[in-house]
């Protein structure tokens, strides 16, 4: 979809938390579009990260869009807290929402953009009915839980399928890809339909994060 912007969203999961404000300011100056916050609870995924307290600190360091990815059980219980902390977009997992439509409406009623994420084994067809209501779909190209994992190649086919659904059901939908994104695969995922590239280790472990962001945006 040519009219949709090409975005890059560094995930602070791979940032150095002893100097988080500096890390965020560095990627902001380098052209990052969103700051991606990976929230993990040790139940939905086998890792624990942070909650609204850190998102609120991120909010005070940047005016960029805060894109919050909730990898937690019963996300509906915490959505209001994350919006209050400053999240502009909230993404929940399709697999964890019993009443996905209700949860999407909840996010939107709080004034945030609504995203839904799919794990590698979840087909895009599960989103057919909800797609017109969404601002964002986030395709996981690794199993959620950790940064620095290997990109799952089948995600390319998934992006293509979702791109085709988007053209029919919601032409302004943003498609994000998350997991194992690098300078090596960024062109392929964009061609397959991804508008927003989420990247943790590729950006924060790069010897030159600004150059990496420029390559991911190209
Ligand atoms: C994984 C997270 C990703 C992760 C990406 O569960 O959702 O956002 O931080 O990290 P990289 O880019 O290192 O795969
Ligand atoms: Zn994420």
Tab-separated table of C-alpha atoms and ligand atoms in Angstrom:
chain	number	residue	atom	x	y	z
A	1	UNK	CA	0.000	0.000	0.000
A	2	UNK	CA	1.955	2.922	-1.332
A	3	UNK	CA	0.005	5.690	0.421
A	4	UNK	CA	0.760	4.388	3.920
A	5	UNK	CA	3.894	5.804	5.587
A	6	UNK	CA	7.014	3.707	6.133
A	7	UNK	CA	7.604	3.622	9.856
A	8	UNK	CA	10.254	2.302	12.221
A	9	UNK	CA	9.501	1.522	15.849
A	10	UNK	CA	12.506	0.685	18.044
A	11	UNK	CA	11.627	-1.670	20.904
A	12	UNK	CA	13.130	-0.494	24.182
A	13	UNK	CA	13.323	-4.136	25.294
A	14	UNK	CA	16.884	-4.113	23.901
A	15	UNK	CA	17.793	-0.638	25.188
A	16	UNK	CA	20.168	0.031	28.062
A	17	UNK	CA	17.803	0.871	30.931
A	18	UNK	CA	20.533	2.604	32.906
A	19	UNK	CA	20.295	5.374	30.294
A	20	UNK	CA	16.838	4.969	28.858
A	21	UNK	CA	16.232	8.679	28.225
A	22	UNK	CA	19.469	8.940	26.195
A	23	UNK	CA	18.643	5.806	24.212
A	24	UNK	CA	15.186	7.132	23.342
A	25	UNK	CA	16.514	10.548	22.420
A	26	UNK	CA	19.129	8.911	20.159
A	27	UNK	CA	16.545	6.903	18.180
A	28	UNK	CA	14.198	9.886	18.073
A	29	UNK	CA	16.914	12.062	16.493
A	30	UNK	CA	17.676	9.220	14.069
A	31	UNK	CA	14.115	9.272	12.718
A	32	UNK	CA	12.246	6.671	14.780
A	33	UNK	CA	8.484	7.056	14.430
A	34	UNK	CA	7.145	5.138	17.413
A	35	UNK	CA	8.656	3.870	20.650
A	36	UNK	CA	7.601	0.237	21.061
A	37	UNK	CA	7.074	-0.893	24.672
A	38	UNK	CA	7.002	-4.659	25.226
A	39	UNK	CA	4.974	-5.481	28.323
A	40	UNK	CA	5.381	-9.076	29.558
A	41	UNK	CA	3.891	-10.628	32.674
A	42	UNK	CA	5.602	-14.016	33.010
A	43	UNK	CA	2.242	-15.725	32.387
A	44	UNK	CA	1.263	-15.035	28.796
A	45	UNK	CA	4.946	-15.259	27.865
A	46	UNK	CA	7.901	-16.788	29.741
A	47	UNK	CA	9.497	-13.445	30.585
A	48	UNK	CA	8.712	-10.384	32.725
A	49	UNK	CA	9.496	-6.833	31.652
A	50	UNK	CA	7.728	-3.721	32.938
A	51	UNK	CA	4.380	-2.057	33.536
A	52	UNK	CA	2.749	1.392	33.295
A	53	UNK	CA	5.348	2.923	35.608
A	54	UNK	CA	8.053	2.631	32.919
A	55	UNK	CA	5.688	3.697	30.135
A	56	UNK	CA	4.989	6.839	32.141
A	57	UNK	CA	8.753	7.474	32.374
A	58	UNK	CA	9.099	6.944	28.612
A	59	UNK	CA	6.274	9.450	28.101
A	60	UNK	CA	8.289	12.108	29.930
A	61	UNK	CA	11.297	11.579	27.627
A	62	UNK	CA	9.621	11.782	24.209
A	63	UNK	CA	6.730	13.196	22.223
A	64	UNK	CA	6.792	10.272	19.780
A	65	UNK	CA	3.882	7.840	19.583
A	66	UNK	CA	4.158	5.224	22.315
A	67	UNK	CA	3.170	1.873	20.858
A	68	UNK	CA	2.450	-0.530	23.717
A	69	UNK	CA	2.444	-4.261	23.022
A	70	UNK	CA	0.668	-6.146	25.797
A	71	UNK	CA	1.904	-9.723	26.154
A	72	UNK	CA	-0.077	-10.321	29.319
A	73	UNK	CA	-3.080	-12.363	30.405
A	74	UNK	CA	-6.394	-10.508	30.766
A	75	UNK	CA	-5.064	-7.356	29.069
A	76	UNK	CA	-8.469	-5.657	29.463
A	77	UNK	CA	-7.710	-5.192	33.157
A	78	UNK	CA	-4.695	-2.967	32.477
A	79	UNK	CA	-5.508	-1.100	29.259
A	80	UNK	CA	-6.749	2.026	31.087
A	81	UNK	CA	-3.549	2.149	33.164
A	82	UNK	CA	-1.357	2.017	30.068
A	83	UNK	CA	-3.361	4.734	28.300
A	84	UNK	CA	-3.180	6.873	31.431
A	85	UNK	CA	0.598	6.330	31.497
A	86	UNK	CA	0.809	7.833	28.005
A	87	UNK	CA	0.404	5.010	25.468
A	88	UNK	CA	-1.014	6.249	22.167
A	89	UNK	CA	-1.540	2.787	20.725
A	90	UNK	CA	-2.377	-0.419	22.545
A	91	UNK	CA	-1.911	-3.808	20.931
A	92	UNK	CA	-3.436	-6.917	22.478
A	93	UNK	CA	-3.045	-10.542	21.436
A	94	UNK	CA	-5.922	-12.140	19.567
A	95	UNK	CA	-5.152	-15.417	21.360
A	96	UNK	CA	-5.645	-13.886	24.816
A	97	UNK	CA	-8.893	-11.951	24.236
A	98	UNK	CA	-12.124	-13.867	24.823
A	99	UNK	CA	-14.132	-10.861	23.646
A	100	UNK	CA	-11.801	-9.208	21.203
A	101	UNK	CA	-14.405	-6.789	19.829
A	102	UNK	CA	-15.171	-5.554	23.338
A	103	UNK	CA	-11.470	-5.088	24.103
A	104	UNK	CA	-10.876	-3.188	20.846
A	105	UNK	CA	-13.832	-0.914	21.656
A	106	UNK	CA	-12.416	-0.392	25.143
A	107	UNK	CA	-9.058	0.767	23.733
A	108	UNK	CA	-10.737	3.149	21.293
A	109	UNK	CA	-13.116	4.548	23.924
A	110	UNK	CA	-10.049	5.604	25.938
A	111	UNK	CA	-8.776	7.610	22.969
A	112	UNK	CA	-5.955	5.265	21.907
A	113	UNK	CA	-5.429	3.469	18.603
A	114	UNK	CA	-6.299	-0.212	18.690
A	115	UNK	CA	-3.985	-2.965	17.516
A	116	UNK	CA	-4.239	-6.738	17.517
A	117	UNK	CA	-1.267	-9.059	17.391
A	118	UNK	CA	-1.043	-12.585	16.004
A	119	UNK	CA	1.427	-15.220	17.156
A	120	UNK	CA	3.266	-17.189	14.465
A	121	UNK	CA	0.758	-20.074	14.573
A	122	UNK	CA	-2.394	-17.924	14.405
A	123	UNK	CA	-3.818	-17.448	10.899
A	124	UNK	CA	-4.709	-13.973	9.602
A	125	UNK	CA	-8.189	-15.291	8.727
A	126	UNK	CA	-9.045	-15.082	12.463
A	127	UNK	CA	-9.157	-11.272	12.020
A	128	UNK	CA	-11.606	-11.131	9.121
A	129	UNK	CA	-14.560	-9.875	11.184
A	130	UNK	CA	-12.613	-7.389	13.321
A	131	UNK	CA	-10.315	-5.956	10.638
A	132	UNK	CA	-12.539	-2.969	9.709
A	133	UNK	CA	-12.470	-1.839	13.369
A	134	UNK	CA	-8.685	-1.920	13.796
A	135	UNK	CA	-5.996	0.729	13.398
A	136	UNK	CA	-3.126	-1.764	13.466
A	137	UNK	CA	-2.323	-5.449	13.099
A	138	UNK	CA	0.994	-6.635	14.479
A	139	UNK	CA	2.336	-9.852	12.986
A	140	UNK	CA	4.732	-11.649	15.341
A	141	UNK	CA	7.626	-13.017	13.329
A	142	UNK	CA	9.088	-14.771	16.397
A	143	UNK	CA	7.356	-16.403	19.343
A	144	UNK	CA	6.741	-13.582	21.818
A	145	UNK	CA	8.827	-13.335	24.961
A	146	UNK	CA	12.359	-12.349	24.054
A	147	UNK	CA	14.362	-10.030	21.852
A	148	UNK	CA	17.136	-11.250	19.574
A	149	UNK	CA	15.366	-14.306	18.114
A	150	UNK	CA	15.524	-15.536	14.531
A	151	UNK	CA	12.951	-14.245	12.009
A	152	UNK	CA	10.385	-16.912	11.033
A	153	UNK	CA	10.322	-16.950	7.224
A	154	UNK	CA	6.663	-17.946	6.888
A	155	UNK	CA	5.768	-14.501	8.227
A	156	UNK	CA	6.344	-13.146	4.707
A	157	UNK	CA	3.410	-15.184	3.352
A	158	UNK	CA	1.293	-14.058	6.286
A	159	UNK	CA	2.042	-10.416	5.536
A	160	UNK	CA	1.015	-10.922	1.922
A	161	UNK	CA	-2.277	-12.530	2.954
A	162	UNK	CA	-3.011	-9.740	5.422
A	163	UNK	CA	-2.112	-7.097	2.835
A	164	UNK	CA	-4.690	-8.617	0.459
A	165	UNK	CA	-7.337	-8.605	3.229
A	166	UNK	CA	-6.489	-5.000	4.028
A	167	UNK	CA	-7.118	-3.868	0.458
A	168	UNK	CA	-10.680	-5.203	0.667
A	169	UNK	CA	-11.623	-4.598	4.303
A	170	UNK	CA	-9.634	-1.636	5.657
A	171	UNK	CA	-7.299	0.235	3.279
A	172	UNK	CA	-5.953	2.548	6.010
A	173	UNK	CA	-4.954	-0.317	8.340
A	174	UNK	CA	-1.333	-0.237	9.494
A	175	UNK	CA	0.533	-3.536	9.386
A	176	UNK	CA	3.435	-3.966	11.805
A	177	UNK	CA	5.964	-6.777	11.899
A	178	UNK	CA	7.735	-7.646	15.136
A	179	UNK	CA	10.613	-10.038	15.784
A	180	UNK	CA	13.954	-10.662	14.134
A	181	UNK	CA	13.713	-7.591	11.883
A	182	UNK	CA	17.086	-6.540	10.490
A	183	UNK	CA	18.785	-4.675	7.672
A	184	UNK	CA	18.855	-8.039	5.865
A	185	UNK	CA	15.088	-8.682	5.763
A	186	UNK	CA	13.581	-5.159	5.956
A	187	UNK	CA	13.069	-4.739	2.213
A	188	UNK	CA	11.339	-8.101	1.905
A	189	UNK	CA	8.905	-7.443	4.752
A	190	UNK	CA	8.049	-4.013	3.351
A	191	UNK	CA	7.393	-5.480	-0.091
A	192	UNK	CA	5.137	-8.086	1.507
A	193	UNK	CA	2.985	-5.336	3.075
A	194	UNK	CA	4.512	-4.259	6.396
A	195	UNK	CA	4.385	-0.484	7.034
A	196	UNK	CA	5.792	-0.418	10.526
A	197	UNK	CA	8.985	-2.313	11.301
A	198	UNK	CA	9.502	-3.006	14.982
A	199	UNK	CA	13.128	-3.659	15.820
A	200	UNK	CA	14.846	-4.168	19.151
A	201	UNK	CA	18.299	-5.709	18.893
A	202	UNK	CA	18.900	-4.537	15.300
A	203	UNK	CA	18.651	-0.925	16.483
A	204	UNK	CA	19.957	-0.917	20.051
A	205	UNK	CA	22.769	-3.425	19.490
A	206	UNK	CA	23.874	-1.750	16.270
A	207	UNK	CA	27.290	-0.026	16.248
A	208	UNK	CA	25.460	2.831	14.492
A	209	UNK	CA	21.756	2.928	15.465
A	210	UNK	CA	21.062	6.028	13.333
A	211	UNK	CA	22.366	4.327	10.201
A	212	UNK	CA	20.367	1.189	10.975
A	213	UNK	CA	17.160	3.187	11.421
A	214	UNK	CA	17.773	4.940	8.091
A	215	UNK	CA	18.215	1.549	6.371
A	216	UNK	CA	15.068	0.141	8.014
A	217	UNK	CA	13.089	3.165	6.817
A	218	UNK	CA	14.302	3.066	3.215
B	1	LIG	C1	9.161	-10.021	21.411
B	1	LIG	C2	8.810	-8.550	21.345
B	1	LIG	C3	9.570	-7.798	20.304
B	1	LIG	C4	11.059	-7.803	20.520
B	1	LIG	C5	11.753	-7.645	19.209
B	1	LIG	O1	8.262	-10.675	22.230
B	1	LIG	O2	7.439	-8.367	21.056
B	1	LIG	O3	9.092	-6.451	20.194
B	1	LIG	O4	11.495	-6.775	21.364
B	1	LIG	O5	13.117	-7.797	19.399
B	1	LIG	P1	14.092	-8.155	18.190
B	1	LIG	O6	13.940	-7.042	17.196
B	1	LIG	O7	15.428	-8.201	18.849
B	1	LIG	O8	13.646	-9.468	17.639
B	2	LIG	ZN1	6.755	-6.260	20.630
